[in-house]
Amino acid sequence: MTDPQWARVAELAEFGRRGKKLVTVGSERIALFAHGGEVFAFQDACVHKDRPLSRGTLLNGRVVCPGHQWAFDLRTGQAEDRAECQPTYPVRVEDGQVWVLVRQPAASASASSASAAPSALPAADLVQE
Ligand code: FES
């Protein structure tokens, strides 16, 4: 494993009315959700049975999985009334650009470790819904 690095994955202006977007960084599929002026990033595959959270619904500060309607807290990934927790990624928004802190496969990782400034990785491959 390599050190995590910041990747620019989207622009705030790209989020549609539903407030969600699927991106990939390396081999990682990341579901982004914009809510209340903030952006949150989840592993796309649901911790329950791998359904894509990017096809879920934003509702009252939670993401509702399309698979079996488990609801995950946007800030923590904690499933409501369950012990499971959906993996999340740190997010920062700067000048309308959305950055996510991800681990990269060793083959594509930079030789340097992550820095405080989000400049280590190129823009992610964006997948539109
Ligand atoms: S796959 Fe997400 S709740 Fe079952």
XYZ file of N, CA and C and ligand atoms in Angstrom:
391
model
N 0.836 -1.183 0.000
C 0.000 0.000 0.000
C 0.884 1.251 0.000
N 0.372 2.267 -0.598
C 1.093 3.529 -0.637
C 0.389 4.536 0.251
N 1.068 5.641 0.460
C 0.434 6.701 1.228
C -0.746 7.257 0.454
N -1.784 7.684 1.154
C -2.917 8.302 0.461
C -2.496 9.623 -0.189
N -3.162 9.951 -1.275
C -2.875 11.194 -1.980
C -4.187 11.865 -2.371
N -4.136 13.180 -2.476
C -5.323 13.933 -2.884
C -5.494 13.840 -4.392
N -6.705 13.581 -4.823
C -7.026 13.544 -6.247
C -8.175 14.513 -6.516
N -8.021 15.327 -7.556
C -9.114 16.216 -7.945
C -10.111 15.382 -8.736
N -11.352 15.315 -8.275
C -12.308 14.384 -8.865
C -13.507 15.048 -9.534
N -13.769 16.302 -9.229
C -14.968 16.933 -9.790
C -14.933 18.431 -9.532
N -15.867 19.111 -10.178
C -16.128 20.509 -9.872
C -17.497 20.595 -9.210
N -17.628 21.520 -8.291
C -18.919 21.678 -7.610
C -20.049 21.907 -8.611
N -19.754 22.640 -9.677
C -20.782 22.976 -10.663
C -21.294 21.743 -11.410
N -20.569 20.635 -11.326
C -20.976 19.434 -12.064
C -22.066 18.636 -11.355
N -22.309 18.936 -10.083
C -23.325 18.169 -9.364
C -24.701 18.599 -9.830
N -25.491 17.653 -10.206
C -26.837 17.946 -10.674
C -27.803 18.162 -9.527
N -29.048 18.250 -9.878
C -30.104 18.495 -8.899
C -30.155 17.399 -7.825
N -29.800 16.187 -8.202
C -29.833 15.083 -7.242
C -28.642 15.101 -6.293
N -27.625 15.893 -6.598
C -26.496 16.076 -5.691
C -25.574 14.887 -5.577
N -25.458 14.107 -6.640
C -24.582 12.943 -6.547
C -23.810 12.744 -7.836
N -22.697 12.022 -7.695
C -21.816 11.828 -8.844
C -20.925 10.631 -8.557
N -20.684 9.825 -9.590
C -19.777 8.689 -9.463
C -18.471 9.027 -10.171
N -17.344 8.812 -9.498
C -16.038 9.014 -10.121
C -15.183 7.783 -9.838
N -14.137 7.644 -10.627
C -13.170 6.584 -10.356
C -11.788 7.209 -10.237
N -11.028 6.705 -9.296
C -9.633 7.117 -9.138
C -8.832 5.822 -9.080
N -8.031 5.576 -10.099
C -7.357 4.290 -10.174
C -8.412 3.206 -10.253
N -8.359 2.270 -9.329
C -9.342 1.185 -9.322
C -10.485 1.447 -8.353
N -10.487 2.616 -7.719
C -11.504 2.896 -6.709
C -12.690 3.651 -7.307
N -13.867 3.109 -7.086
C -15.111 3.787 -7.487
C -15.622 4.539 -6.261
N -15.837 5.827 -6.448
C -16.181 6.698 -5.325
C -17.483 7.421 -5.632
N -18.432 7.301 -4.709
C -19.716 7.989 -4.834
C -19.614 9.310 -4.088
N -19.865 10.404 -4.811
C -19.821 11.740 -4.215
C -21.242 12.243 -3.997
N -21.435 12.932 -2.876
C -22.744 13.503 -2.571
C -22.564 14.940 -2.092
N -23.289 15.857 -2.710
C -23.260 17.258 -2.305
C -24.520 17.542 -1.493
N -24.301 18.092 -0.298
C -25.446 18.339 0.586
C -25.103 19.496 1.519
N -25.979 20.481 1.582
C -25.795 21.584 2.505
C -24.504 22.357 2.290
N -24.060 22.453 1.064
C -22.845 23.197 0.762
C -21.565 22.417 0.982
N -21.666 21.148 1.341
C -20.498 20.300 1.533
C -20.563 19.118 0.573
N -19.414 18.451 0.418
C -19.354 17.249 -0.417
C -18.829 16.106 0.439
N -19.419 14.935 0.259
C -19.042 13.734 1.007
C -18.707 12.623 0.022
N -17.747 11.784 0.392
C -17.292 10.719 -0.519
C -17.385 9.369 0.177
N -18.019 8.429 -0.515
C -18.186 7.064 -0.016
C -17.586 6.079 -1.012
N -17.087 4.958 -0.500
C -16.827 3.825 -1.389
C -18.144 3.513 -2.083
N -18.122 3.306 -3.403
C -19.383 3.143 -4.118
C -20.084 1.836 -3.773
N -19.332 0.754 -3.616
C -19.943 -0.550 -3.335
C -20.440 -0.597 -1.888
N -21.718 -0.820 -1.731
C -22.328 -0.842 -0.398
C -21.702 -1.930 0.470
N -21.492 -1.621 1.730
C -20.892 -2.548 2.680
C -21.784 -3.769 2.921
N -23.066 -3.658 2.581
C -23.974 -4.785 2.785
C -23.825 -5.822 1.671
N -24.220 -5.502 0.463
C -24.169 -6.479 -0.644
C -23.674 -5.855 -1.938
N -22.822 -4.857 -1.813
C -22.093 -4.297 -2.962
C -22.930 -3.539 -3.987
N -24.141 -3.204 -3.681
C -24.910 -2.388 -4.640
C -24.294 -0.993 -4.693
N -24.434 -0.281 -5.833
C -23.763 1.026 -5.981
C -24.500 2.151 -5.241
N -23.823 2.719 -4.261
C -24.442 3.824 -3.528
C -24.637 5.050 -4.407
N -23.855 5.149 -5.489
C -24.021 6.279 -6.406
C -25.401 6.266 -7.055
N -26.093 5.162 -6.986
C -27.466 5.092 -7.499
C -28.479 5.222 -6.365
N -27.979 5.534 -5.193
C -28.845 5.708 -4.040
C -29.488 7.088 -4.019
N -30.138 7.379 -2.915
C -30.886 8.624 -2.775
C -30.388 9.398 -1.577
N -30.210 10.708 -1.756
C -29.899 11.592 -0.641
C -31.199 11.948 0.065
N -31.243 11.705 1.371
C -32.471 11.977 2.111
C -32.134 12.365 3.543
N -32.438 13.604 3.910
C -32.259 14.072 5.291
C -30.855 13.810 5.823
N -29.857 14.150 5.038
C -28.482 14.010 5.506
C -27.980 12.579 5.513
N -28.674 11.703 4.824
C -28.259 10.307 4.734
C -28.270 9.871 3.279
N -27.525 8.809 2.994
C -27.578 8.181 1.679
C -28.336 6.878 1.843
N -29.390 6.704 1.085
C -30.188 5.482 1.156
C -29.777 4.583 -0.004
N -29.286 3.387 0.331
C -28.801 2.443 -0.671
C -29.975 1.918 -1.497
N -29.764 1.780 -2.822
C -30.840 1.270 -3.667
C -31.057 -0.233 -3.481
N -30.126 -0.913 -2.840
C -30.243 -2.356 -2.680
C -31.314 -2.755 -1.686
N -31.096 -2.395 -0.432
C -32.015 -2.831 0.621
C -32.366 -1.683 1.560
N -32.168 -0.472 1.053
C -32.579 0.768 1.727
C -31.882 1.001 3.058
N -30.703 0.474 3.267
C -29.958 0.889 4.448
C -29.630 2.364 4.269
N -29.651 3.112 5.370
C -29.363 4.544 5.327
C -28.038 4.815 6.031
N -27.134 5.510 5.337
C -25.801 5.791 5.873
C -25.648 7.286 6.150
N -25.110 7.596 7.320
C -24.850 8.980 7.688
C -23.808 9.574 6.746
N -24.081 10.768 6.225
C -23.149 11.375 5.276
C -21.785 11.652 5.889
N -21.757 12.041 7.140
C -20.475 12.427 7.745
C -19.644 11.233 8.189
N -20.289 10.195 8.668
C -19.540 9.087 9.273
C -19.603 7.784 8.480
N -20.605 7.639 7.645
C -20.806 6.375 6.932
C -21.516 5.329 7.782
N -21.846 5.673 9.012
C -22.500 4.721 9.905
C -23.918 4.393 9.406
N -24.202 3.091 9.327
C -25.537 2.678 8.924
C -26.504 2.896 10.076
N -27.666 3.420 9.753
C -28.678 3.699 10.768
C -29.197 2.390 11.374
N -29.175 2.302 12.691
C -29.687 1.144 13.429
C -28.953 -0.155 13.111
N -27.688 -0.040 12.673
C -26.889 -1.232 12.368
C -25.453 -0.979 12.785
N -24.712 -2.072 12.929
C -23.313 -1.942 13.335
C -22.398 -1.575 12.169
N -22.824 -1.860 10.927
C -21.964 -1.657 9.770
C -21.717 -0.174 9.488
N -20.566 0.073 8.894
C -20.177 1.435 8.547
C -19.615 1.434 7.120
N -20.134 2.300 6.282
C -19.659 2.404 4.908
C -18.339 3.176 4.873
N -17.309 2.642 4.201
C -16.044 3.393 4.113
C -16.247 4.753 3.440
N -15.605 5.753 4.006
C -15.677 7.109 3.472
C -14.270 7.601 3.143
N -14.217 8.700 2.434
C -12.945 9.335 2.092
C -12.972 10.782 2.579
N -11.841 11.287 3.052
C -11.770 12.718 3.352
C -11.968 13.535 2.072
N -12.665 14.657 2.197
C -12.959 15.527 1.056
C -12.570 16.947 1.405
N -12.051 17.675 0.432
C -11.870 19.115 0.585
C -12.329 19.778 -0.704
N -12.895 20.956 -0.530
C -13.352 21.741 -1.677
C -12.583 23.052 -1.670
N -11.904 23.322 -2.779
C -11.117 24.551 -2.899
C -11.376 25.172 -4.263
N -11.775 26.425 -4.266
C -12.022 27.149 -5.517
C -12.967 26.377 -6.442
N -13.975 25.763 -5.875
C -14.961 25.046 -6.665
C -14.511 23.677 -7.133
N -13.309 23.263 -6.758
C -12.789 21.950 -7.141
C -12.930 20.992 -5.964
N -13.343 19.769 -6.251
C -13.538 18.761 -5.206
C -12.361 17.794 -5.229
N -11.733 17.635 -4.072
C -10.577 16.754 -3.915
C -10.918 15.657 -2.925
N -10.449 14.433 -3.222
C -10.682 13.295 -2.331
C -9.332 12.660 -2.005
N -9.155 12.281 -0.750
C -7.916 11.629 -0.319
C -8.066 10.124 -0.515
N -7.297 9.579 -1.446
C -7.416 8.160 -1.787
C -6.047 7.492 -1.775
N -6.097 6.172 -1.667
C -4.895 5.377 -1.858
C -4.834 4.984 -3.321
N -3.648 4.999 -3.869
C -3.458 4.617 -5.267
C -2.720 3.296 -5.338
N -2.955 2.507 -6.381
C -2.154 1.302 -6.587
C -0.684 1.686 -6.679
N 0.175 0.809 -6.205
C 1.597 1.124 -6.138
C 2.150 1.544 -7.493
N 1.669 0.936 -8.582
C 2.227 1.213 -9.902
C 2.010 2.649 -10.345
N 0.940 3.287 -9.865
C 0.656 4.641 -10.321
C 0.920 5.692 -9.252
N 1.463 5.274 -8.134
C 1.680 6.218 -7.043
C 2.891 7.090 -7.321
N 2.823 8.289 -6.805
C 3.954 9.194 -6.887
C 5.036 8.730 -5.918
N 6.266 9.086 -6.184
C 7.365 8.700 -5.304
C 7.309 9.455 -3.989
N 6.696 10.602 -4.003
C 6.622 11.388 -2.773
C 5.355 11.061 -2.007
N 5.376 11.321 -0.741
C 4.190 11.090 0.076
C 3.219 12.245 -0.107
N 2.011 12.054 0.415
C 0.978 13.072 0.285
C 1.422 14.361 0.962
N 1.053 15.454 0.352
C 1.371 16.745 0.941
C 0.089 17.395 1.423
N 0.233 18.485 2.143
C -0.941 19.184 2.633
C -1.704 19.825 1.484
N -0.992 20.200 0.432
C -1.655 20.811 -0.719
C -2.152 19.730 -1.660
N -3.387 19.819 -2.115
C -3.946 18.786 -2.981
C -3.464 18.941 -4.409
N -2.284 18.422 -4.708
C -1.767 18.596 -6.057
C -1.078 17.348 -6.582
N -1.224 16.217 -5.893
C -0.423 15.051 -6.235
C -0.922 14.291 -7.453
N -2.205 14.245 -7.689
C -2.738 13.393 -8.741
C -3.505 14.216 -9.774
N -3.540 13.740 -11.015
C -4.340 14.417 -12.031
C -5.824 14.195 -11.781
N -6.622 14.880 -12.544
C -8.075 14.729 -12.425
C -8.469 13.288 -12.658
N -9.460 12.837 -11.927
C -9.928 11.461 -12.046
C -10.740 11.287 -13.320
N -10.875 10.044 -13.717
C -11.786 9.721 -14.808
C -13.197 9.877 -14.281
N -13.960 10.728 -14.878
C -15.298 10.977 -14.394
C -16.281 10.079 -15.129
N -17.202 9.546 -14.380
C -18.237 8.689 -14.948
C -19.568 9.390 -14.732
N -20.215 9.728 -15.802
C -21.486 10.447 -15.701
C -22.630 9.461 -15.538
N -23.630 9.867 -14.779
C -24.837 9.035 -14.663
C -25.766 9.307 -15.807
S -26.701 -3.623 -0.811
Fe -26.880 -1.721 0.203
S -28.409 -2.086 1.681
Fe -28.138 -4.042 0.742
